[in-house]
PDB file of C-alpha atoms in Angstrom:
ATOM      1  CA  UNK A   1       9.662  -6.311   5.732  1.00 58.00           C
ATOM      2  CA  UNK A   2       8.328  -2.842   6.225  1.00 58.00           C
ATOM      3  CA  UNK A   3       5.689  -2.196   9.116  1.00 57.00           C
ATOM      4  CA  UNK A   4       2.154  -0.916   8.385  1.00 52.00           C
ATOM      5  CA  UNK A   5       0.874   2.516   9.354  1.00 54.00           C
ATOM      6  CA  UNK A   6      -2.356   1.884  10.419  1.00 52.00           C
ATOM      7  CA  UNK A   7      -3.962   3.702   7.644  1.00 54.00           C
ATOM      8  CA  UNK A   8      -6.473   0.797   7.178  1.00 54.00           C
ATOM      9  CA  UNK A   9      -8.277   0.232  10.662  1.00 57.00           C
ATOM     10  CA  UNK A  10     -11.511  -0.275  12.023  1.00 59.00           C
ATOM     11  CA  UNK A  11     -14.295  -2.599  10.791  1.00 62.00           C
ATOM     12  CA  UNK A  12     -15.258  -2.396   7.355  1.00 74.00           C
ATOM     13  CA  UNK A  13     -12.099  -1.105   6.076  1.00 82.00           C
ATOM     14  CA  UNK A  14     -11.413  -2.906   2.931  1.00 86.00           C
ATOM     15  CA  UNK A  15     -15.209  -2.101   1.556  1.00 86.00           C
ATOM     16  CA  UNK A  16     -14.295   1.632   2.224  1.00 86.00           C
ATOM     17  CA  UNK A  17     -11.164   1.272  -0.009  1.00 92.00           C
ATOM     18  CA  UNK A  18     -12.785  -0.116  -2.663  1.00 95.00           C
ATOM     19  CA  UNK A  19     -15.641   2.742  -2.242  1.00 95.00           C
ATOM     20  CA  UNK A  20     -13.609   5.368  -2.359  1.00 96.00           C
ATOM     21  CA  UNK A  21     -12.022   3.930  -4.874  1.00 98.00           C
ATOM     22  CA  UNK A  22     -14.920   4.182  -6.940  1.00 98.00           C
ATOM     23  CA  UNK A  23     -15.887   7.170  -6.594  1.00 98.00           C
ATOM     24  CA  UNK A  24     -12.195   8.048  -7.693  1.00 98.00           C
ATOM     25  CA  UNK A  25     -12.823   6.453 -11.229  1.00 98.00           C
ATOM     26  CA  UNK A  26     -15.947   8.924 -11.732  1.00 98.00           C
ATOM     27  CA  UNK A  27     -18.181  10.839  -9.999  1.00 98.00           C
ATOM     28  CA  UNK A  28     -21.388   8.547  -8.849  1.00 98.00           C
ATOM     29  CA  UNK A  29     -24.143   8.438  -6.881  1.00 94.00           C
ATOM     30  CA  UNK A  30     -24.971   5.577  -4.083  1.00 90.00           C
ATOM     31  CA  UNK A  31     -27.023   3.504  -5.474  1.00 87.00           C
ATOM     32  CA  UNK A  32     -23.990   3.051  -8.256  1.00 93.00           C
ATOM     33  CA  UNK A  33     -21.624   2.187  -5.870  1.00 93.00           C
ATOM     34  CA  UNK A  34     -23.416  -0.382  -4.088  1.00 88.00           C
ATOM     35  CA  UNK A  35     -23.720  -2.329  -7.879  1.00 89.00           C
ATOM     36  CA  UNK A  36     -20.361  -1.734  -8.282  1.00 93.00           C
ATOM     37  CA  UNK A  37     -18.848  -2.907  -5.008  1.00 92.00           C
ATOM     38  CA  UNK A  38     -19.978  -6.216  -6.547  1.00 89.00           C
ATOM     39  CA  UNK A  39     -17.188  -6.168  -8.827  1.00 92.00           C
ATOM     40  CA  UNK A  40     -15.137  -6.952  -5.905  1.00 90.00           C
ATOM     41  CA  UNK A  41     -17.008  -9.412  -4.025  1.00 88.00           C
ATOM     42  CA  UNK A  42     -18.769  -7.367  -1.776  1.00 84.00           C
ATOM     43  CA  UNK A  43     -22.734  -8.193  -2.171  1.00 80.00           C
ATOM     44  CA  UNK A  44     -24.921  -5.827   0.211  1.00 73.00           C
ATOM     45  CA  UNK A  45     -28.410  -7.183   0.476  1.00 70.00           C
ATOM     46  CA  UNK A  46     -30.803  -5.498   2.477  1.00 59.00           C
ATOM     47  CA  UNK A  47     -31.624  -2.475   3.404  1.00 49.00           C
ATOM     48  CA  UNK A  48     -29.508  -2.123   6.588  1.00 53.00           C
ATOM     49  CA  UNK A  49     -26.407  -3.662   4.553  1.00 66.00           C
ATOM     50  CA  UNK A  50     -27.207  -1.200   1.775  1.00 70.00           C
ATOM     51  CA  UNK A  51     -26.959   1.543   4.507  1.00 80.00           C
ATOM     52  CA  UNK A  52     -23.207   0.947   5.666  1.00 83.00           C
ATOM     53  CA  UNK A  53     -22.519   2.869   1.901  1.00 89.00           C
ATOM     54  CA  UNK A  54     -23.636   6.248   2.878  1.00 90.00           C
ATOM     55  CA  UNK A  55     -22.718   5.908   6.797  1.00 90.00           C
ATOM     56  CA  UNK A  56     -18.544   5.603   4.762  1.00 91.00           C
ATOM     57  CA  UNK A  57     -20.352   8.165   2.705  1.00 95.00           C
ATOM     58  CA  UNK A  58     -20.426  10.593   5.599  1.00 95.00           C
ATOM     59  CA  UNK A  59     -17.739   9.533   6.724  1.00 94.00           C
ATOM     60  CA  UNK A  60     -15.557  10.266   3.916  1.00 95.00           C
ATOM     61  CA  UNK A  61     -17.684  13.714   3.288  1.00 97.00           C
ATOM     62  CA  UNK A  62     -16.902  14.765   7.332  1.00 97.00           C
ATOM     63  CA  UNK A  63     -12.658  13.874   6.846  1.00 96.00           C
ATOM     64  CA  UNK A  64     -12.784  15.575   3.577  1.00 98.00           C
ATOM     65  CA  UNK A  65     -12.208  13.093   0.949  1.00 98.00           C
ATOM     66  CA  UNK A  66     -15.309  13.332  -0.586  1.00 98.00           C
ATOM     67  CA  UNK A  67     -17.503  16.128  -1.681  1.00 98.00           C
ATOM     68  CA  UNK A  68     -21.127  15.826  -3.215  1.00 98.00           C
ATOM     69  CA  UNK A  69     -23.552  18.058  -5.336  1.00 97.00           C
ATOM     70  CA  UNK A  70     -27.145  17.433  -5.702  1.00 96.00           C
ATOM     71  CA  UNK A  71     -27.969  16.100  -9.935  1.00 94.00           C
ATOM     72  CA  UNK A  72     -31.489  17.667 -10.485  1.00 93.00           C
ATOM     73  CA  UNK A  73     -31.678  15.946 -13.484  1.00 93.00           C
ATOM     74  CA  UNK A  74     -33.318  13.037 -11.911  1.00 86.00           C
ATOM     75  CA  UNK A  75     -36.406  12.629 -10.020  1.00 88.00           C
ATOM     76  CA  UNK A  76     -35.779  12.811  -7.652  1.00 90.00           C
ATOM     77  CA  UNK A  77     -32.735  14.374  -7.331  1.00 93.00           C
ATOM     78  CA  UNK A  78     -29.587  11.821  -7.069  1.00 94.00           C
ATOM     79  CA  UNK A  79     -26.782  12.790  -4.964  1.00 96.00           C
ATOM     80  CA  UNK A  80     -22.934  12.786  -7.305  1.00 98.00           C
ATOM     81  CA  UNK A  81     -20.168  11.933  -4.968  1.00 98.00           C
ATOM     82  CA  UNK A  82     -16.811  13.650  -6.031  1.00 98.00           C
ATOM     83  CA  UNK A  83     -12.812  12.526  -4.857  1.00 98.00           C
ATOM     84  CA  UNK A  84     -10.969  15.587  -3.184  1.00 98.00           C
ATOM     85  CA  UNK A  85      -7.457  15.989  -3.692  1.00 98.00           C
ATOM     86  CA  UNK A  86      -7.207  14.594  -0.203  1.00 98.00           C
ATOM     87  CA  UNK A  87      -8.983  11.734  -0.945  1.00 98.00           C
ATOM     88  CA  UNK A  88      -6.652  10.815  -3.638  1.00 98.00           C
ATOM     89  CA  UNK A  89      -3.405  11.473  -1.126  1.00 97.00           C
ATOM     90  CA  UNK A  90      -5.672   9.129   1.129  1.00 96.00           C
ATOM     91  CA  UNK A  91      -6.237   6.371  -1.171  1.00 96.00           C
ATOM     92  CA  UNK A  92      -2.555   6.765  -1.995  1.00 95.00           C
ATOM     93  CA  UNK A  93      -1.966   5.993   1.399  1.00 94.00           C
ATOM     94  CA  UNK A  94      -4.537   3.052   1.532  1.00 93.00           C
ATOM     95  CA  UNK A  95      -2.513   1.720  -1.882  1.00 94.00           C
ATOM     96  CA  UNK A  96       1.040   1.714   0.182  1.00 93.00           C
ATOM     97  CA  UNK A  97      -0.921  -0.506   3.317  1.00 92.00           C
ATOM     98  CA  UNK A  98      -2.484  -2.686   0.922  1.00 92.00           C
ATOM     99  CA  UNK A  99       1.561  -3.458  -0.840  1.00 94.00           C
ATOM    100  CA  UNK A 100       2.833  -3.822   2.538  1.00 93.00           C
ATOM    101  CA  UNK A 101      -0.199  -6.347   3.591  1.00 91.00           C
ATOM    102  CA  UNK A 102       0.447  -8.283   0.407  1.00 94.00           C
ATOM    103  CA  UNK A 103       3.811  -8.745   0.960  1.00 95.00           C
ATOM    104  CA  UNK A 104       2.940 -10.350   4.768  1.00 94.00           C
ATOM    105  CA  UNK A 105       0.826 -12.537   3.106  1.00 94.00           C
ATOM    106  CA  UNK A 106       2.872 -13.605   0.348  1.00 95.00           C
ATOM    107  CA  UNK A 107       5.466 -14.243   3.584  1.00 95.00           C
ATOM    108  CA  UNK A 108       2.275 -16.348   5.050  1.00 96.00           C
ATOM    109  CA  UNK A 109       1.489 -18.262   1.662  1.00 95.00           C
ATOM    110  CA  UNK A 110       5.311 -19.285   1.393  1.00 95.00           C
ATOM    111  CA  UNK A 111       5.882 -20.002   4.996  1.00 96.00           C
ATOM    112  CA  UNK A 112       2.670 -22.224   5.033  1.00 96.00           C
ATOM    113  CA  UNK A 113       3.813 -23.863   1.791  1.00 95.00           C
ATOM    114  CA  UNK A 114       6.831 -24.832   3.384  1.00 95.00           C
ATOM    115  CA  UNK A 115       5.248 -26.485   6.017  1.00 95.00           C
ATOM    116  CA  UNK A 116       3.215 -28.153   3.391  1.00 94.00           C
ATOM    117  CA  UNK A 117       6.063 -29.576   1.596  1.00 93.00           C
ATOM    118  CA  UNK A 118       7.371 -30.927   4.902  1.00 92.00           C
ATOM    119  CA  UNK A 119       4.002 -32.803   5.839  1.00 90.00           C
ATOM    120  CA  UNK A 120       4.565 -34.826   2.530  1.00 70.00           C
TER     121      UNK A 120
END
C-alpha cells in the first residue's frame, strides 16, 4: 500500500480541500462558498465558524493558489476568488492523498469486517 505525503496536514484540512475545490469549479466569492461547503457536510454557523473560510482564504491567497479581484458590481463590492495554475497542481496533489487514504480505509473497513465475521 503506498505511503502518504503529507500533503493534507494540519487542522481543518479536509474543509480546505473541499474549498479550494470550489473555487476550482468557478470563480466565487465567500459568502458562496460557505453555502456550498454544505454540499459536503460541512455546516458553519456563526460568525466565528463562518470566519475559518477567509482565514483558508488567506491562506490559499499567501501560498499562491488562489488569486482574487474585487466585483464592483455589487454593493458593496464582493470579493471573486480565482484557482491558479498552482492551485490546480495542489489540489492534484490533495486528489492523490485522498486515493491513498481511501485505500487505508477500505484496508480498515475489510480488516474490521473480518473481525466481525469472526465474533459471529
Amino acid at each position: 500500500m503506498k505511503r502518504c505525503n503529507n500533503v493534507l496536514k494540519g487542522k481543518g484540512w479536509l474543509m480546505s480541500a473541499f474549498l479550494l475545490l470550489i473555487i476550482a469549479e468557478k470563480p466565487i466569492h465567500g459568502y458562496n462558498i460557505g453555502k456550498k461547503l454544505g454540499e459536503f457536510g460541512i455546516n458553519l454557523k456563526g460568525v466565528s465558524n463562518k470566519g475559518r473560510i477567509y482565514t483558508f482564504l488567506s491562506s490559499y491567497e499567501e501560498e499562491g493558489y488562489i488569486e482574487s479581484n474585487w466585483d464592483t458590481q455589487y454593493s458593496p463590492p464582493r470579493k471573486i476568488y480565482n484557482i491558479t495554475q498552482k492551485g490546480l497542481e495542489y489540489l492534484n496533489s490533495i486528489e492523490e492523498e485522498i486515493v491513498i487514504m481511501k485505500d487505508y480505509l477500505d484496508h480498515f473497513s475489510d480488516r474490521l469486517a473480518n473481525i466481525k465475521n469472526r465474533q459471529g
